[in-house]
Structure formats: C-alpha cells, structure tokens
PDB file of C-alpha atoms in Angstrom:
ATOM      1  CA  UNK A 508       0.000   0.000   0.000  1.00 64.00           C
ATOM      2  CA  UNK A 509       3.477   2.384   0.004  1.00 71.00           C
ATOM      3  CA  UNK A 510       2.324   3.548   3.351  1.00 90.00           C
ATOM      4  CA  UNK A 511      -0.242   5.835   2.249  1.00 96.00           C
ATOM      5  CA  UNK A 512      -3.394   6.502   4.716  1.00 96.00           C
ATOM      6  CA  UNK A 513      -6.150   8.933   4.386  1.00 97.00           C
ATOM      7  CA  UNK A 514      -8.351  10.559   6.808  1.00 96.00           C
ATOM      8  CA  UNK A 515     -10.902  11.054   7.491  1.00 97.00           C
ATOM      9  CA  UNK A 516     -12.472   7.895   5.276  1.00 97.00           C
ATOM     10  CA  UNK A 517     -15.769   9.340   5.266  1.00 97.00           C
ATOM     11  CA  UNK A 518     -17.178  12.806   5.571  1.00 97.00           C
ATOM     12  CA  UNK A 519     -20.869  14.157   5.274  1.00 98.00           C
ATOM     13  CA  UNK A 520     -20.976  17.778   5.654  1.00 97.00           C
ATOM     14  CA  UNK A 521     -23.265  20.845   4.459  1.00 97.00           C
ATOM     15  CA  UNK A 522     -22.892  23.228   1.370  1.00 97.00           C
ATOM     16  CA  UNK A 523     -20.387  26.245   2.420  1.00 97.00           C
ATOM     17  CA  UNK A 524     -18.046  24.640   5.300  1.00 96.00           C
ATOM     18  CA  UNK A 525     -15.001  23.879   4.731  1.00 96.00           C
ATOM     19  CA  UNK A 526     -13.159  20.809   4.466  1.00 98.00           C
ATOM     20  CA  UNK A 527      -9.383  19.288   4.797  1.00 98.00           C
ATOM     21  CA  UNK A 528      -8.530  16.077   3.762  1.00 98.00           C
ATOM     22  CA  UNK A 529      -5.266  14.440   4.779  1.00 98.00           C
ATOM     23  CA  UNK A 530      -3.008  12.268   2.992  1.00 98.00           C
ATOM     24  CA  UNK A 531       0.032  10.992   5.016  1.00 97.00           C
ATOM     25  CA  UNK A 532       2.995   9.195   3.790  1.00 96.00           C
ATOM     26  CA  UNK A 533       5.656   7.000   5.404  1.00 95.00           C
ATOM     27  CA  UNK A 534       8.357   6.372   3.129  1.00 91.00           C
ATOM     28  CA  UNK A 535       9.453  10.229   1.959  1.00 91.00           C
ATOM     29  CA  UNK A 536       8.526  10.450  -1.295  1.00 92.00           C
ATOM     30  CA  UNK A 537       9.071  13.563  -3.258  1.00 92.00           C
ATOM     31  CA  UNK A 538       5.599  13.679  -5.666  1.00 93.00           C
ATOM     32  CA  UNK A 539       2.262  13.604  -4.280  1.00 95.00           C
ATOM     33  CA  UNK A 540      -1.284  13.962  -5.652  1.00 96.00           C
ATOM     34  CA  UNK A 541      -4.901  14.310  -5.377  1.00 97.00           C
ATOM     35  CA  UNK A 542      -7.763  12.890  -7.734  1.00 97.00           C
ATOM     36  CA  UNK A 543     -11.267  12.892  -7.758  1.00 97.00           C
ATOM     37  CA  UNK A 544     -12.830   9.737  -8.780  1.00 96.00           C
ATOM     38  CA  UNK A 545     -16.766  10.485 -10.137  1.00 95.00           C
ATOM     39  CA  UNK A 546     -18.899   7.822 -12.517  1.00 90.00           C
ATOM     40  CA  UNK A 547     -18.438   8.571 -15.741  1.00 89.00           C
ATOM     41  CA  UNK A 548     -15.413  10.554 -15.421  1.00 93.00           C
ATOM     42  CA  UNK A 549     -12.908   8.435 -14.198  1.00 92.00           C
ATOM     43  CA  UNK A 550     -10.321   9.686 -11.957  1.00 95.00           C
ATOM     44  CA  UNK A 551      -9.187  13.873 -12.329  1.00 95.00           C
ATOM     45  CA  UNK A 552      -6.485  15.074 -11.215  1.00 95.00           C
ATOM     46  CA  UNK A 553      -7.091  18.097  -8.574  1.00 96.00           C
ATOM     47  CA  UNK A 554      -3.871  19.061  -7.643  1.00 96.00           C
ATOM     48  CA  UNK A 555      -0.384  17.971  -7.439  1.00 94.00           C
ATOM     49  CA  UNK A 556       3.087  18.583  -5.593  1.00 94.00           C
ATOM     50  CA  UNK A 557       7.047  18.048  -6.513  1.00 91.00           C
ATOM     51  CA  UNK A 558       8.423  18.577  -2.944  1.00 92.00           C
ATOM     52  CA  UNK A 559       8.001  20.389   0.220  1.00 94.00           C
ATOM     53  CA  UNK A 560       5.747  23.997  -0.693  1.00 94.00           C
ATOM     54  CA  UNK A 561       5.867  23.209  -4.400  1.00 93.00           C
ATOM     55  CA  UNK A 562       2.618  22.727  -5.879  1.00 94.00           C
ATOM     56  CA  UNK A 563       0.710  22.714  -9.221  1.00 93.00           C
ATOM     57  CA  UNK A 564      -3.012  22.922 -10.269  1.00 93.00           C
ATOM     58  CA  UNK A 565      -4.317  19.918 -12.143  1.00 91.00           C
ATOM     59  CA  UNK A 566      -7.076  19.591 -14.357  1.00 90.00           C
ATOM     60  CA  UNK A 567     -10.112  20.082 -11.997  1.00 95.00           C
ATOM     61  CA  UNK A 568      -8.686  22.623  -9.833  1.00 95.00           C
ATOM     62  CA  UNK A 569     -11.213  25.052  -8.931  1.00 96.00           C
ATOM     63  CA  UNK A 570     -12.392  25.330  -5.408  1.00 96.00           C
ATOM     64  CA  UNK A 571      -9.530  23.177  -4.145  1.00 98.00           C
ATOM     65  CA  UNK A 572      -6.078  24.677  -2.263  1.00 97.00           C
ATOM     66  CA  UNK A 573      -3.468  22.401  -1.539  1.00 97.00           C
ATOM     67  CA  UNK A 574      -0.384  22.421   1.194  1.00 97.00           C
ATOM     68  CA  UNK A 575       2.683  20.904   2.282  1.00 97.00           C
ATOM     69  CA  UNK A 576       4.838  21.928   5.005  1.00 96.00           C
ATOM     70  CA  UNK A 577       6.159  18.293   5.421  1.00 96.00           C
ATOM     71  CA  UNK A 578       7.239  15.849   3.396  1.00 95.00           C
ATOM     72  CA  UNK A 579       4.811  13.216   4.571  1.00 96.00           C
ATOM     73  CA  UNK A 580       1.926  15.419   4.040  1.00 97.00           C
ATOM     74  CA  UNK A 581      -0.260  16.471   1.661  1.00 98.00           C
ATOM     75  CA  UNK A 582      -3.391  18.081   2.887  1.00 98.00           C
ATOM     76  CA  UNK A 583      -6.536  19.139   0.449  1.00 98.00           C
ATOM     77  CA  UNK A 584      -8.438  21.867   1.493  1.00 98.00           C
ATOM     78  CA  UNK A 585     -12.085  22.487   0.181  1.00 97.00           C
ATOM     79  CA  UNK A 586     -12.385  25.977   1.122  1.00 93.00           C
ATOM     80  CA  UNK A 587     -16.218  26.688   1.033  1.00 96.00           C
ATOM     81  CA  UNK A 588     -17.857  23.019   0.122  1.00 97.00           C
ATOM     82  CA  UNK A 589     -20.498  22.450  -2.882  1.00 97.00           C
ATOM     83  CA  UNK A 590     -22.834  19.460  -3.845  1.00 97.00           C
ATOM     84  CA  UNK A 591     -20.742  19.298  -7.163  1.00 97.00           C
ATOM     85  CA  UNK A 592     -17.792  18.290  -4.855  1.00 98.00           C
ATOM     86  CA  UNK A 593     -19.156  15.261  -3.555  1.00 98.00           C
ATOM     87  CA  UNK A 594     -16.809  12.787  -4.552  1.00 97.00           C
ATOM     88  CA  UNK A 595     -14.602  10.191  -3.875  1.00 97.00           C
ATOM     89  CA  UNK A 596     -11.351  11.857  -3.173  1.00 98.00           C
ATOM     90  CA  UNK A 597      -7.833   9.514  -3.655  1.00 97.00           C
ATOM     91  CA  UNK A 598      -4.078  10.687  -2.779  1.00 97.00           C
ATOM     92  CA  UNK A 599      -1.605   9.032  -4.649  1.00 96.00           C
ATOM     93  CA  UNK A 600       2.395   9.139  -4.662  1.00 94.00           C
ATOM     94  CA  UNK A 601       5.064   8.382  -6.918  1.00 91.00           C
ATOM     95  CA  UNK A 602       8.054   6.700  -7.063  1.00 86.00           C
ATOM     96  CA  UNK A 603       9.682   8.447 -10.092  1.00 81.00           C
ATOM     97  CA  UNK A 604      11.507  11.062  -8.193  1.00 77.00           C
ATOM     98  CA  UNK A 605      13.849   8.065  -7.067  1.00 77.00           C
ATOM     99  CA  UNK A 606      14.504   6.588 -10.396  1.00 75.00           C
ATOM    100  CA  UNK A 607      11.467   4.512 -10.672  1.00 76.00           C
ATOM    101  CA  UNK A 608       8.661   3.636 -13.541  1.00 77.00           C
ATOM    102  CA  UNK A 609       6.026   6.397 -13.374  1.00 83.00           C
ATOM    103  CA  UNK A 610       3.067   4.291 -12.053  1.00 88.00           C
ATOM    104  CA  UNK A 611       1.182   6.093  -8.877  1.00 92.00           C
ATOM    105  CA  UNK A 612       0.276   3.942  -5.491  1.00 94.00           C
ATOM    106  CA  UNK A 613      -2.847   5.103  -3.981  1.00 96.00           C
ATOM    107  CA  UNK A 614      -4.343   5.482  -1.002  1.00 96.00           C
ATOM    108  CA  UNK A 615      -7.774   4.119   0.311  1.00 95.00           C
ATOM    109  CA  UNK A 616      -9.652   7.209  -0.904  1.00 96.00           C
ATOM    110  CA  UNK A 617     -11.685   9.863   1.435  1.00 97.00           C
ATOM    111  CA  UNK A 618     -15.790   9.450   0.403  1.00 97.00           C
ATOM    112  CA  UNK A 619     -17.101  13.074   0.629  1.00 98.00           C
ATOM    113  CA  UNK A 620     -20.784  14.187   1.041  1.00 98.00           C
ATOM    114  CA  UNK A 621     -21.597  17.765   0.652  1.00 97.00           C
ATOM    115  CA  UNK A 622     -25.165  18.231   1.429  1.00 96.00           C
TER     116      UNK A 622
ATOM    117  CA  UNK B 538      -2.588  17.674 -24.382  1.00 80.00           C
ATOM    118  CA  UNK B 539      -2.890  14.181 -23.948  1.00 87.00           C
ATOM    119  CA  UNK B 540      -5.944  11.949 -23.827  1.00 92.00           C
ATOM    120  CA  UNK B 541      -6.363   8.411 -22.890  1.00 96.00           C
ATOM    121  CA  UNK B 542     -10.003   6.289 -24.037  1.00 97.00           C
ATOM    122  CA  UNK B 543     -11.678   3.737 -22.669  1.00 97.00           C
ATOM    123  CA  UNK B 544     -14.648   3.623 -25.357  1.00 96.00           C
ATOM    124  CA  UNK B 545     -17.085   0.484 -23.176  1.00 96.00           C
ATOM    125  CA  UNK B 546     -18.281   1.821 -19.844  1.00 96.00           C
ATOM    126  CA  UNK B 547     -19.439  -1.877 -19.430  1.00 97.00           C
ATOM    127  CA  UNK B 548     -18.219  -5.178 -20.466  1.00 98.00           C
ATOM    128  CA  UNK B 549     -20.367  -8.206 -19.755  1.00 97.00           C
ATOM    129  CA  UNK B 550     -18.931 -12.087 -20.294  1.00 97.00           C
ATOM    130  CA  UNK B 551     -19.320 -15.323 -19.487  1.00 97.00           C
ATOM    131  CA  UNK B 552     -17.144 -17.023 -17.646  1.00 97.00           C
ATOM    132  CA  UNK B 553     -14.319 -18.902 -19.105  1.00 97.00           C
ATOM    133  CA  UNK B 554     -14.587 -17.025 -22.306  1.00 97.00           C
ATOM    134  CA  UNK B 555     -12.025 -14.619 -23.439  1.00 97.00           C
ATOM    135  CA  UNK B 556     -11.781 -10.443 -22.079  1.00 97.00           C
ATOM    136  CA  UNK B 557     -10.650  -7.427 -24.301  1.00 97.00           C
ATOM    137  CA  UNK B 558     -10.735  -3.990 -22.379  1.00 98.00           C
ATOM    138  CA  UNK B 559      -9.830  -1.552 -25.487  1.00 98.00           C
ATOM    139  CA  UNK B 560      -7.830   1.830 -24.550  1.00 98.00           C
ATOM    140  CA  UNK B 561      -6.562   4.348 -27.015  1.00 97.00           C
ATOM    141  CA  UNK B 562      -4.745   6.896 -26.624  1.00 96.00           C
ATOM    142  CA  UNK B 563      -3.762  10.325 -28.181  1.00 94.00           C
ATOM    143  CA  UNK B 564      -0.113  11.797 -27.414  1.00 90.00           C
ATOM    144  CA  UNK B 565       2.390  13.311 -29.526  1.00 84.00           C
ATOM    145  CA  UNK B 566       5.500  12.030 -27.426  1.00 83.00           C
ATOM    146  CA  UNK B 567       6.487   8.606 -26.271  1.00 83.00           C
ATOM    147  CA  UNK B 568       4.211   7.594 -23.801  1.00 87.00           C
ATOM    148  CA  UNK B 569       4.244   5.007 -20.598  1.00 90.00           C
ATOM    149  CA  UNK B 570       1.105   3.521 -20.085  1.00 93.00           C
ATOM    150  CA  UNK B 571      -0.554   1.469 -17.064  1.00 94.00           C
ATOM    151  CA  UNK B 572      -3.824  -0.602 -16.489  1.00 96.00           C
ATOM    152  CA  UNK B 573      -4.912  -0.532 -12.998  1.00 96.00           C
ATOM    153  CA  UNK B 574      -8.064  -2.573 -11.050  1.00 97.00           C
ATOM    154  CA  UNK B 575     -10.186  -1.122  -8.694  1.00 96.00           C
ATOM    155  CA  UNK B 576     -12.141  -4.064  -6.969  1.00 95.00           C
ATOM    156  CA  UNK B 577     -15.745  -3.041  -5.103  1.00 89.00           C
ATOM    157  CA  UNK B 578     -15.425   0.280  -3.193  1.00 81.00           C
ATOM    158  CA  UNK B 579     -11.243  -0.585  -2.740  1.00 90.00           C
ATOM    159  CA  UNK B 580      -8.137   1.330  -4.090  1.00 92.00           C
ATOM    160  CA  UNK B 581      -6.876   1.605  -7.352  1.00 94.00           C
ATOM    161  CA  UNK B 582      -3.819  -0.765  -7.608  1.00 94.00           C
ATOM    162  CA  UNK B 583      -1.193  -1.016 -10.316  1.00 93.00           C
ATOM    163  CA  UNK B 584      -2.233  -4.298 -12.958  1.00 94.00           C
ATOM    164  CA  UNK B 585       0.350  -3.954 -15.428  1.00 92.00           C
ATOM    165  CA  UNK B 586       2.964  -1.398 -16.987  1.00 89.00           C
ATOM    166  CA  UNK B 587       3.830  -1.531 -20.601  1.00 86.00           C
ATOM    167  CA  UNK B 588       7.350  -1.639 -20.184  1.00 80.00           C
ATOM    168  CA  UNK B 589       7.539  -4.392 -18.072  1.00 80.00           C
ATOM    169  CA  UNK B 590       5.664  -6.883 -20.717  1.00 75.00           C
ATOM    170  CA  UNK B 591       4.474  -8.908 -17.731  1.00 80.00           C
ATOM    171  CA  UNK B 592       0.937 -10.585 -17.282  1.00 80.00           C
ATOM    172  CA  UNK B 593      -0.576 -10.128 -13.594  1.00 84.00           C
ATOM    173  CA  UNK B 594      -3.308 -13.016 -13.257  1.00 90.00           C
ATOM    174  CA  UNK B 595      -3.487 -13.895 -16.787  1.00 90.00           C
ATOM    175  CA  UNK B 596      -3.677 -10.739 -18.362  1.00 94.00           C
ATOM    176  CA  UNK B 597      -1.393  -9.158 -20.408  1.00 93.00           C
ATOM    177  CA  UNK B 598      -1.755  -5.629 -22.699  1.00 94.00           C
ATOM    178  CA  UNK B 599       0.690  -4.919 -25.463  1.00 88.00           C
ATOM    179  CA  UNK B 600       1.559  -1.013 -26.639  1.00 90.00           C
ATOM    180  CA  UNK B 601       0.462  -0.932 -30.339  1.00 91.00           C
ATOM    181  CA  UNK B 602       2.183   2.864 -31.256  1.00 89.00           C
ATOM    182  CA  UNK B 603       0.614   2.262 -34.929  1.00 91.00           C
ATOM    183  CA  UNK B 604      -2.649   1.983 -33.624  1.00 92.00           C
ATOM    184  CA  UNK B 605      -1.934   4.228 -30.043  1.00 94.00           C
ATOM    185  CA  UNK B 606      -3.777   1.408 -28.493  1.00 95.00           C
ATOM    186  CA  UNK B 607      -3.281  -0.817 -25.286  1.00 96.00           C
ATOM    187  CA  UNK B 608      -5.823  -3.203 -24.836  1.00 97.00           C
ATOM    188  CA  UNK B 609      -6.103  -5.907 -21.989  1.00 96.00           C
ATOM    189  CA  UNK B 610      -6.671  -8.946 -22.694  1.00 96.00           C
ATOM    190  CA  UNK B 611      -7.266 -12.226 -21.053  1.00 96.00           C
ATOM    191  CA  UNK B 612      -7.598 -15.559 -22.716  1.00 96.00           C
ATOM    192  CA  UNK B 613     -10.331 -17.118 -20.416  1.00 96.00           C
ATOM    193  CA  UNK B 614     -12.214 -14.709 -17.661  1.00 96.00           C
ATOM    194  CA  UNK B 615     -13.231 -16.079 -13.965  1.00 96.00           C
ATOM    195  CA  UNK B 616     -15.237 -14.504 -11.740  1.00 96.00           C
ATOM    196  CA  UNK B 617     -12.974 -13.030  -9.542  1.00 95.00           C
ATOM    197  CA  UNK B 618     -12.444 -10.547 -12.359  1.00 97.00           C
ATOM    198  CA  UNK B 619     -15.385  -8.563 -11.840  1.00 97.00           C
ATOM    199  CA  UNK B 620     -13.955  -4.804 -11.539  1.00 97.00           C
ATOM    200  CA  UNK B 621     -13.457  -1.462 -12.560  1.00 97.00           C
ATOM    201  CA  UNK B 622     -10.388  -1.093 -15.059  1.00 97.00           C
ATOM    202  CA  UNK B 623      -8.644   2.010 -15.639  1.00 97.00           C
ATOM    203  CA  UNK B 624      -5.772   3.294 -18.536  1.00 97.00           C
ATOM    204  CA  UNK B 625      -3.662   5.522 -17.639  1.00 96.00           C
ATOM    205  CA  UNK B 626      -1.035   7.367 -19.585  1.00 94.00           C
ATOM    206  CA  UNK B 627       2.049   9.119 -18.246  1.00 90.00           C
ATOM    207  CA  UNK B 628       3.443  11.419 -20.605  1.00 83.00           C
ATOM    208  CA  UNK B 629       7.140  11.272 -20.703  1.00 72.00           C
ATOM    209  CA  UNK B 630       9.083  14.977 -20.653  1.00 64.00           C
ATOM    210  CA  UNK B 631      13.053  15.526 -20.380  1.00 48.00           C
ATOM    211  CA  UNK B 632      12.198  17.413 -17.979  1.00 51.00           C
ATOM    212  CA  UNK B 633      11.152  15.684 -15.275  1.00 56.00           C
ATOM    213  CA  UNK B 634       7.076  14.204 -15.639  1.00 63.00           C
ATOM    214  CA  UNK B 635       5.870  14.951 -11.523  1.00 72.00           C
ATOM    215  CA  UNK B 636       2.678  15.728 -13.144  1.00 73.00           C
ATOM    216  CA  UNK B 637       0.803  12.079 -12.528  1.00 86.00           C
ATOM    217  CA  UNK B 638      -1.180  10.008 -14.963  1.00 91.00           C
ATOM    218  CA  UNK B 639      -4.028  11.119 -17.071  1.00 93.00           C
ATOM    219  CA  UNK B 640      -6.818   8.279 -16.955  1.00 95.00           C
ATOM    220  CA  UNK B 641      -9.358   7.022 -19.287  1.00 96.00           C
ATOM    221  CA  UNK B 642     -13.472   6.885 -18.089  1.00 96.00           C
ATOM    222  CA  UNK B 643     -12.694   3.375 -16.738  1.00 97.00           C
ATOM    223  CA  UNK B 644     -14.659   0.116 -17.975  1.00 97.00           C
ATOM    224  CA  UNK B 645     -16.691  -2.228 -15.384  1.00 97.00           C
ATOM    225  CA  UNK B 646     -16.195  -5.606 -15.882  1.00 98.00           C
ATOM    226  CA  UNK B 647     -18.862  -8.222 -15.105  1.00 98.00           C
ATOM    227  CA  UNK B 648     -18.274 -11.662 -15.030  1.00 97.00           C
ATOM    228  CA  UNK B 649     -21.087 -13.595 -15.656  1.00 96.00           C
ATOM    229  CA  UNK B 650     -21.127 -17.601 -13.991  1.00 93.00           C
TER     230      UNK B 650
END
C-alpha cells in the first residue's frame, strides 16, 4: 500500500463549510497527488506537488487549495464546500523522483458528502 | 494535451470465455502507459505497466504505437475478475514528468457464472 493513509475515510458535511482532507505518507517520497474519482469521469487530477511547498493545479482545480509543510503530508483543502464536490477523493504518490517507472500507489480514498 | 479512451463503460462475459478492455490513446510524445483494477469500493492498484511486458493473473496488454492502443486482454475470464479497469497514460518529458497520470473513463467488468 506504500504507506499511504487517508483521513478522514468518510465525511458528510453541508454546502459552504469547509473541508481538509489528509493524505500521510511514510516512506518520503518527493511527488504527491490528489484525484477525484466520479462515474463517468474516471479519476481527475485536482492538484499535485514536486516537494516540500511546491505545488501545481491539475485539471479540476477550482475550489480546491493544496499544502505541504512536510514531506509526509499532503493536505486538500475544500475551502467553502459544494454538492458538485461530492466525490470520492484519492491521494496518490510516486516513485519516479527516485529513479522509478512512473506508475502512482494510492491510497484508500476519502468518500465526501456535501449536502 | 494528452488523452487516454476507454470507449465500453461496461463489459459483460461469461465465464471462461475470453476479455478485451480496449484503450486508445492520443499523445504526440512517447508515452508510458498502465492498467490498474479497482475491486468493489477498494483502491486503485497497479495491474500492469507496458514496459515491463508482464501478465498479472493472466492478463497481459501490449503497446500498439501504430494503432496508439493498449488493450487488456485475457484468454479465459473467472469470476474473480469482476472490476473497474482504468488506462492511464504518463506522458514522458526531459524534464522531469511529476505531473501524474491522465486516466481514461474506466470500464466495469462483469463476469457472468
């Protein structure tokens, strides 16, 4: 599972609060990531990072923020929550930054509920 | 930009008979490409990578760049296969390539007994 957890698992909350989502890593890897995973769409890419404060937009950006102070961290922040954010939220890392293939590991996702 | 296509949402077979999950894809550079499985409400995990050539419980996808295709295949299905498949594509940069995998729509398997 390349040490990956998520929390919290599952989340139901209302339209307008915010909302972090944690990934946490154990073995120091430089690149981290966050999908969204919604039928019919596969899995988007939200946001990304190369190392500790560097961070990129992905391809569904909008209305997420992103930080990470620490290497084993990599926290998702939904600032002001909508319904069209309910979702199934996954953090992923890769192993390329040490010389590997580019495949990502994932974690076991975060289920979101924005009423 | 690169895209990656998955054109069945939902595969049906029997049993015992033989699996093709089609995936095309549409980049300019030289890609690396991935099929992962997503059993019930579980994580994505890694199936194969196309530069490994390997075959992970019978199946095995070969890169086609004439066709920019990389179908899975498996010769005779069980039940057990039942999931959701994803293709993903990493495009390959000199510079560096942090910028993860784009993924197809995925296709759900059924396995009929």
């Amino acid at each position: 599972d390349a040490g990956i957890t998520q929390s919290p698992r599952h989340k139901v909350t209302e339209t307008g609060t915010p909302v972090t989502l944690r990934c946490h890593q154990t073995e120091n890897h430089r690149y981290m990531y966050w999908y969204r995973q919604d039928p019919g769409h596969g899995l988007r890419l939200i946001h990304y990072s190369y190392g500790v404060k560097d961070t990129d937009k992905g391809e569904v950006s909008d209305g997420y923020s992103v930080s990470r102070s620490k290497t084993e961290d990599f926290l998702l922040t939904l600032e002001s929550a909508t319904s069209s954010q309910t979702s199934v939220y996954f953090c992923a890392i890769s192993r390329l930054a040490e010389g590997n293939t580019g495949e990502l590991f994932f974690g076991e996702g975060s289920r979101l509920t924005v009423l | 930009a690169q895209r990656v296509t998955q054109p069945e949402k939902l595969l049906s077979v029997f049993k015992g008979a033989p699996v093709e999950l089609k995936c095309n894809y549409s980049y300019s550079g030289s890609p690396e490409l991935f099929w992962y499985v997503q059993y019930s409400r579980q994580r994505l995990q890694l199936l194969l990578r196309h530069i490994s050539r390997e075959s992970i419980k019978g199946f095995t996808a070969d890169l086609n760049k004439g066709e920019t295709s990389f179908h899975l295949k498996k010769p005779f299905a069980q039940e057990e296969d039942s999931a959701m498949y994803y293709c993903a594509l990493r495009a390959r940069y000199s510079g560096g390539g942090a910028d993860g995998l784009t993924f197809g729509k995925g296709t759900h398997l059924i396995i009929q007994p």
